[in-house]
Short mmCIF file of C-alpha atoms in Angstrom, two decimals:
data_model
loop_
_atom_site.label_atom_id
_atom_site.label_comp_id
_atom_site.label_asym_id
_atom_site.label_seq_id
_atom_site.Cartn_x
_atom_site.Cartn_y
_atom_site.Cartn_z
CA UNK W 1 121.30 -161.42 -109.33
CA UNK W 2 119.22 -164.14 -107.97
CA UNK W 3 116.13 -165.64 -110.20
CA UNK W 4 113.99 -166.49 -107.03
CA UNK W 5 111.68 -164.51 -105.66
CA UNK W 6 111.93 -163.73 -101.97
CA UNK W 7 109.26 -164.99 -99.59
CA UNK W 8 108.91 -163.90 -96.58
CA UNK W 9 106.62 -166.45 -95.16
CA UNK W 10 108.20 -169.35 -96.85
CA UNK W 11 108.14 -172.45 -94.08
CA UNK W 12 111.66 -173.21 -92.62
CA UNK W 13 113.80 -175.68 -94.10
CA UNK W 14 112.28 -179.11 -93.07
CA UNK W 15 108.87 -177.58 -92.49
CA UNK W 16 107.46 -178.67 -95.70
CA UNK W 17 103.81 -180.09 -95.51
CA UNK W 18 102.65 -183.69 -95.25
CA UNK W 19 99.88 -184.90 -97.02
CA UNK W 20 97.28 -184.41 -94.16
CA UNK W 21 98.44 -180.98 -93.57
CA UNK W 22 98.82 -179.73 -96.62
CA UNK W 23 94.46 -180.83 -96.78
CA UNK W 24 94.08 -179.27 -93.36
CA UNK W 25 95.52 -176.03 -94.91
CA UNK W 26 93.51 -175.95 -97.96
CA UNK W 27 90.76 -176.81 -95.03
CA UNK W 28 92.17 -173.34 -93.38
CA UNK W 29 92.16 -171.31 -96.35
CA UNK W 30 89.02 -172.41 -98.22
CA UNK W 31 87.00 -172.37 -94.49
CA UNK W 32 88.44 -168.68 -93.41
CA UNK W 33 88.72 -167.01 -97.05
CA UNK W 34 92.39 -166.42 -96.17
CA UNK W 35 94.78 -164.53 -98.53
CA UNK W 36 97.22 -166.84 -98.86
CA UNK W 37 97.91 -169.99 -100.40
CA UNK W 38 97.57 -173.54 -98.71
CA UNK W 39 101.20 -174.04 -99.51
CA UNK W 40 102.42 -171.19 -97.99
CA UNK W 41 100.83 -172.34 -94.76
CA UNK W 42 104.22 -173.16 -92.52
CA UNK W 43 103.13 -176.41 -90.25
CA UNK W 44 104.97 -175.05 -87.17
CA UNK W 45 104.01 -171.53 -87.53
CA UNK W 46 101.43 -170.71 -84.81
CA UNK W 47 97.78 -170.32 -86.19
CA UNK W 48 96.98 -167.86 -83.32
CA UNK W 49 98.38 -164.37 -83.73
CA UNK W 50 102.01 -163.37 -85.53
CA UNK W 51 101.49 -167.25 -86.88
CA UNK W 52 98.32 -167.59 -89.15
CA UNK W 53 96.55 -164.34 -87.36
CA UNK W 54 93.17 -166.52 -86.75
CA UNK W 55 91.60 -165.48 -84.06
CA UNK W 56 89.08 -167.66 -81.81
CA UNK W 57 86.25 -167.23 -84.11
CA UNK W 58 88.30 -168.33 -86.96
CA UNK W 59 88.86 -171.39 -84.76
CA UNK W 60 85.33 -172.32 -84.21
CA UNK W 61 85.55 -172.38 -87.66
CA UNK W 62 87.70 -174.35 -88.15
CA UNK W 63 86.56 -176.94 -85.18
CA UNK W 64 83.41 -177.39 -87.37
CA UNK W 65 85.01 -178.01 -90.60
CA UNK W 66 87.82 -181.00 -89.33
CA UNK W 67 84.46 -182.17 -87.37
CA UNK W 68 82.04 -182.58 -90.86
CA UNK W 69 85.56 -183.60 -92.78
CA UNK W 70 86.83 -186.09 -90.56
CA UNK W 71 84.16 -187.08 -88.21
CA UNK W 72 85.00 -186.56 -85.02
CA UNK W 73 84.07 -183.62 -82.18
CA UNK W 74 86.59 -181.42 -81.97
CA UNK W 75 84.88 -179.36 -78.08
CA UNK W 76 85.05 -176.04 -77.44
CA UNK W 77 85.57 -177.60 -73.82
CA UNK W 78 88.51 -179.40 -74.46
CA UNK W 79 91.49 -178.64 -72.06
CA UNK W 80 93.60 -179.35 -74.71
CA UNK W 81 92.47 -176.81 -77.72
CA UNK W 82 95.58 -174.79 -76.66
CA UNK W 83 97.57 -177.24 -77.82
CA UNK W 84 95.56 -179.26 -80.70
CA UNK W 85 95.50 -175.60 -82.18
CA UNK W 86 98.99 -174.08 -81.80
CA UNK W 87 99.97 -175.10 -85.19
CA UNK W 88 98.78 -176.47 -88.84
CA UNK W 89 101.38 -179.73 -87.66
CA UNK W 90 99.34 -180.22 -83.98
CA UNK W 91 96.42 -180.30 -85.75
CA UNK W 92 96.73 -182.47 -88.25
CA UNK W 93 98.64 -184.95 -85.31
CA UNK W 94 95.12 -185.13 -83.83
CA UNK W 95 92.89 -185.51 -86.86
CA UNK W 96 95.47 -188.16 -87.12
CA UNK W 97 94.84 -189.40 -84.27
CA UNK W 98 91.02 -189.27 -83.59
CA UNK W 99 89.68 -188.97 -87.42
CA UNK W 100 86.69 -191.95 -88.61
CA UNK W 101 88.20 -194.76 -90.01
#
């Protein structure tokens, strides 16, 4: 039948990575130890549970890392972190947005 291999978590059509995500997921995976591969990392997916699966420890994590990376606080206090964290693509928008020239 088909040569392809089926993937299950493959990202949706038009979901593929841009440059500063795809980095923020190698970020993710190298950070966390995750079992999966920076490319299989869909931007929209959430990162919280049925998404990614990190939980808010992971996120901490992660806070620290984009903070040493791209040099800028990302606080624990932040109203926003709900949002900055609900996928690989909001995060990346704010490292965007807010990393050290």
């Amino acid at each position: 039948m088909s040569s392809s291999a089926h993937t299950p978590h493959a990202p949706d059509t038009g979901s593929a990575q841009t440059p500063l995500e795809h980095e923020i997921a190698i970020l993710l995976v190298d950070a966390l130890g995750l079992e999966t591969t920076a490319e299989a990392i869909d931007p929209g997916a959430p990162l919280y549970g049925d998404g990614l699966g990190l939980d808010s420890i992971d996120i901490l994590e992660v806070a620290l890392e984009v903070s040493r990376r791209y040099g800028f606080q990302l606080r624990s206090d932040d109203e926003r972190n709900q949002q900055i964290f609900q996928s690989l693509r909001s995060l990346a928008a704010h490292v965007e947005a807010h990393r050290a020239a």
